[in-house]
Amino acid sequence: MDLAAAIPPFSPFLLGVLASVVAGFGATTLGAAPVLFLGTMKDSTRNLMLAFAAGIMLAATFFSLLLPALGQAEKVLHSPSGAALGVIAALLVGALTMHLAHSLAPHEHFGMKGREGADASRLARVWLFVIAIALHNFPEGLAVGIGAASGDLSSGLGVTFGIGLQNLPEGLAVAVALRGEGYTRKAAFLVAALTGALEPLGGLVGAGALAVSGGLLPWALAFAAGAMLFIISSEVIPETHRHGVERGATSALFGGFVVMLYLDVALG
């Protein structure tokens, strides 16, 4: 099946924005929906789901962001070593940007890490958690917007699928945490869904940057990869290694990684 022919002929900018809406708002809303009908989910089960999604995200970061970034950078610089150095620089800038955002913005993780950032004590606990999700969603949307607007079908589908899958358990985690703070089922669902609405903002910025200048593509892809790697290493993986499921979480991460590897090759 020709996937390119199956996708309507949207402009790259619109495709980037639409992909971030689907992977962000759509997947987060779908993930949060069970809170309207089901009871609480076991922490171990949620952690295994997040670990599988982390493997998907990790593979998407490499195969859908970094490798295309290296290929595009080499076309621009006509030097493999120069392309590698440029991509590394953009990668580190992306990671540093996320580090600064996490250091400056007050937020809280409903897990072992607790409160982080400046003036965290002044905000209600639940909103600290919502800010934490927002800090994740913007760079995720940025990565989806850049990948989908890059013109590389495999890159766009890979990063959209990877981040969308990760947002399913994340949306449920937000809704369940809000329920634990005393919110009604409906309120927990709506707030969780709204956190996913922040992701298209990142998609708009990423796709818009490429619309302004296509020459930004390799550096934008590498920047998004750095932001994603920071989130995976600093936030998602530590969260999954809780409640005595470290080995299971590691196995789930490998499972997600190899699934995404296969899909990347199959989508070609």
XYZ file of C-alpha atoms in Angstrom:
268
model
C 0.000 0.000 0.000
C 1.289 3.449 -0.928
C 0.903 5.419 2.294
C 1.842 8.681 0.639
C -1.027 8.303 -1.845
C -3.436 7.460 0.980
C -2.785 10.734 2.832
C -4.736 13.787 1.586
C -2.540 16.463 -0.051
C -2.322 18.863 2.893
C 0.372 21.523 3.022
C 3.370 20.531 5.196
C 2.413 23.187 7.739
C -1.173 21.987 8.042
C -0.033 18.363 8.151
C 2.301 19.193 11.055
C -0.446 20.919 13.003
C -3.002 18.162 12.330
C -0.532 15.455 13.361
C 0.117 17.225 16.677
C -3.631 17.515 17.287
C -4.082 13.777 16.712
C -1.035 12.686 18.724
C -1.585 15.243 21.480
C -5.181 16.174 22.121
C -6.694 13.111 20.438
C -4.524 10.465 22.082
C -4.551 12.137 25.506
C -8.346 12.440 25.441
C -8.703 8.814 24.376
C -6.303 7.725 27.110
C -8.200 9.670 29.776
C -11.624 8.328 28.720
C -11.553 5.139 30.853
C -11.663 7.273 34.013
C -15.307 7.980 33.168
C -16.223 4.299 33.437
C -13.524 2.300 35.194
C -12.023 2.179 38.649
C -8.417 2.902 39.498
C -5.591 1.275 37.582
C -2.788 -0.543 39.355
C 0.401 1.524 39.472
C 2.414 -1.442 38.221
C 0.173 -1.791 35.165
C 0.395 1.913 34.384
C 4.173 1.836 34.754
C 4.479 -1.070 32.312
C 2.322 0.814 29.800
C 4.469 3.915 30.181
C 7.649 1.841 29.792
C 6.379 0.333 26.545
C 5.506 3.833 25.331
C 8.969 5.061 26.400
C 10.520 2.417 24.135
C 8.339 3.633 21.273
C 9.383 7.241 21.963
C 13.055 6.310 22.213
C 13.009 4.535 18.851
C 11.027 7.373 17.254
C 13.582 9.871 18.577
C 16.436 8.055 16.870
C 14.829 6.780 13.681
C 12.292 9.556 13.028
C 14.212 12.599 14.289
C 17.978 12.079 14.641
C 18.671 10.001 11.524
C 16.671 12.344 9.242
C 18.410 15.296 10.927
C 21.824 13.840 10.094
C 20.793 13.181 6.494
C 19.437 16.695 6.009
C 22.420 18.320 7.746
C 24.856 16.514 5.467
C 23.012 17.867 2.432
C 23.392 21.381 3.819
C 26.989 21.200 5.042
C 28.370 18.616 2.556
C 30.433 17.094 5.340
C 29.532 14.042 7.449
C 31.615 15.213 10.398
C 30.286 18.754 10.168
C 26.730 17.428 9.961
C 27.290 15.278 13.043
C 28.720 18.219 15.017
C 25.841 20.480 13.990
C 23.234 17.892 14.922
C 24.952 17.242 18.264
C 24.927 20.962 19.021
C 21.206 21.277 18.249
C 20.502 18.090 20.214
C 22.254 19.499 23.300
C 20.469 22.842 22.951
C 17.136 20.979 22.939
C 18.060 19.044 26.072
C 19.388 22.163 27.812
C 16.203 24.062 26.988
C 14.110 21.359 28.653
C 16.473 21.299 31.639
C 16.049 25.048 32.115
C 12.276 24.808 31.721
C 12.116 22.117 34.400
C 14.392 24.108 36.691
C 12.437 27.352 36.410
C 8.809 26.242 36.132
C 7.194 24.953 39.337
C 5.768 21.470 38.855
C 5.226 18.165 40.615
C 5.308 14.506 39.657
C 2.806 12.172 41.305
C 5.580 9.736 42.102
C 8.958 9.547 43.736
C 10.377 12.856 42.484
C 7.969 15.216 44.223
C 8.012 18.967 43.692
C 10.520 20.721 41.467
C 11.158 24.220 40.163
C 10.877 27.692 41.655
C 8.132 28.663 44.140
C 6.466 25.242 43.945
C 4.941 25.676 47.407
C 2.707 28.520 46.227
C 0.635 26.427 43.852
C -1.915 23.740 44.532
C -0.523 20.226 44.139
C -2.831 19.267 41.308
C -1.858 22.297 39.234
C 1.815 21.572 39.789
C 1.115 18.207 38.195
C -0.725 19.826 35.285
C 2.271 22.134 34.715
C 4.532 19.078 34.645
C 2.394 17.547 31.892
C 2.481 20.845 29.995
C 6.278 20.832 30.150
C 6.201 17.399 28.499
C 3.551 18.158 25.922
C 5.056 21.234 24.292
C 8.298 19.573 23.105
C 6.340 16.459 22.171
C 4.094 18.598 19.986
C 7.180 20.345 18.619
C 8.644 16.992 17.601
C 5.398 15.863 15.940
C 4.947 19.159 14.110
C 8.511 19.159 12.805
C 8.444 15.476 11.848
C 5.119 15.675 10.029
C 5.988 18.956 8.284
C 9.424 17.729 7.195
C 8.146 16.082 4.029
C 9.524 12.705 5.140
C 6.519 10.402 5.448
C 8.335 7.781 7.518
C 9.636 10.413 9.934
C 6.230 12.046 10.329
C 4.336 8.804 10.875
C 6.973 7.419 13.219
C 7.102 10.334 15.616
C 3.322 10.869 15.485
C 2.655 7.218 16.299
C 5.326 7.094 19.009
C 4.212 10.192 20.866
C 0.533 9.439 20.366
C 0.991 6.012 21.929
C 2.856 7.532 24.864
C 0.011 9.990 25.436
C -2.533 7.198 25.953
C -1.238 6.051 29.376
C -0.187 9.607 30.207
C -3.746 10.868 29.707
C -5.028 8.083 31.946
C -2.354 8.842 34.547
C -3.398 12.505 34.708
C -7.089 11.636 35.018
C -6.463 9.003 37.709
C -4.232 11.401 39.668
C -6.915 14.078 39.543
C -9.478 11.582 40.789
C -7.148 10.834 43.693
C -7.139 14.540 44.534
C -10.927 14.545 44.859
C -11.971 15.697 41.388
C -15.127 14.220 39.871
C -14.825 11.759 37.003
C -16.005 14.363 34.513
C -13.682 17.095 35.804
C -10.704 14.721 35.862
C -11.413 13.696 32.274
C -11.811 17.277 31.034
C -8.638 18.573 32.703
C -6.635 15.595 31.413
C -7.973 16.204 27.904
C -7.055 19.883 28.117
C -3.443 19.033 28.977
C -3.315 17.271 25.608
C -4.553 20.446 23.933
C -1.208 22.049 24.808
C 0.613 19.725 22.423
C -0.771 21.271 19.208
C 0.783 24.567 20.337
C 4.188 22.923 20.077
C 3.164 21.453 16.721
C 2.169 24.919 15.510
C 5.569 26.347 16.510
C 7.512 23.469 14.937
C 5.574 23.394 11.673
C 5.585 27.195 11.553
C 9.364 27.334 11.908
C 9.775 25.034 8.920
C 7.234 27.053 6.934
C 9.315 30.182 7.531
C 12.596 28.520 6.552
C 13.072 24.991 5.278
C 16.780 25.386 6.053
C 15.942 24.990 9.733
C 14.843 21.382 9.196
C 17.961 19.463 10.317
C 18.491 21.638 13.359
C 14.811 21.638 14.284
C 14.703 17.835 14.093
C 17.819 17.549 16.281
C 16.495 20.135 18.758
C 13.243 18.177 19.088
C 15.234 14.960 19.536
C 17.212 16.517 22.390
C 14.040 17.675 24.107
C 12.509 14.217 23.700
C 15.571 12.408 25.045
C 15.555 14.653 28.097
C 11.914 13.821 28.801
C 12.453 10.089 28.309
C 15.546 9.941 30.525
C 14.580 12.463 33.185
C 10.858 11.875 33.506
C 9.359 8.815 31.842
C 11.899 6.070 32.619
C 12.355 7.006 36.316
C 8.571 7.023 36.706
C 8.325 3.476 35.351
C 10.926 2.054 37.740
C 8.626 2.131 40.712
C 6.510 -0.333 42.657
C 8.965 -3.184 42.082
C 8.481 -3.500 38.323
C 11.973 -2.450 37.213
C 12.642 -5.650 35.250
C 9.188 -5.676 33.747
C 9.534 -2.009 32.801
C 12.881 -2.672 31.132
C 11.358 -5.560 29.157
C 8.404 -3.374 28.176
C 10.767 -0.617 27.037
C 12.630 -3.073 24.811
C 9.297 -4.311 23.492
C 8.229 -0.796 22.545
C 11.613 -0.083 20.968
C 11.612 -3.155 18.716
C 7.979 -2.584 17.715
C 8.839 0.955 16.618
C 11.992 -0.279 14.879
C 9.950 -2.775 12.878
C 7.282 -0.210 12.014
C 9.905 2.313 10.923
C 11.386 -0.219 8.504
C 7.967 -1.453 7.354
C 6.701 2.083 6.725
C 10.004 2.698 5.009
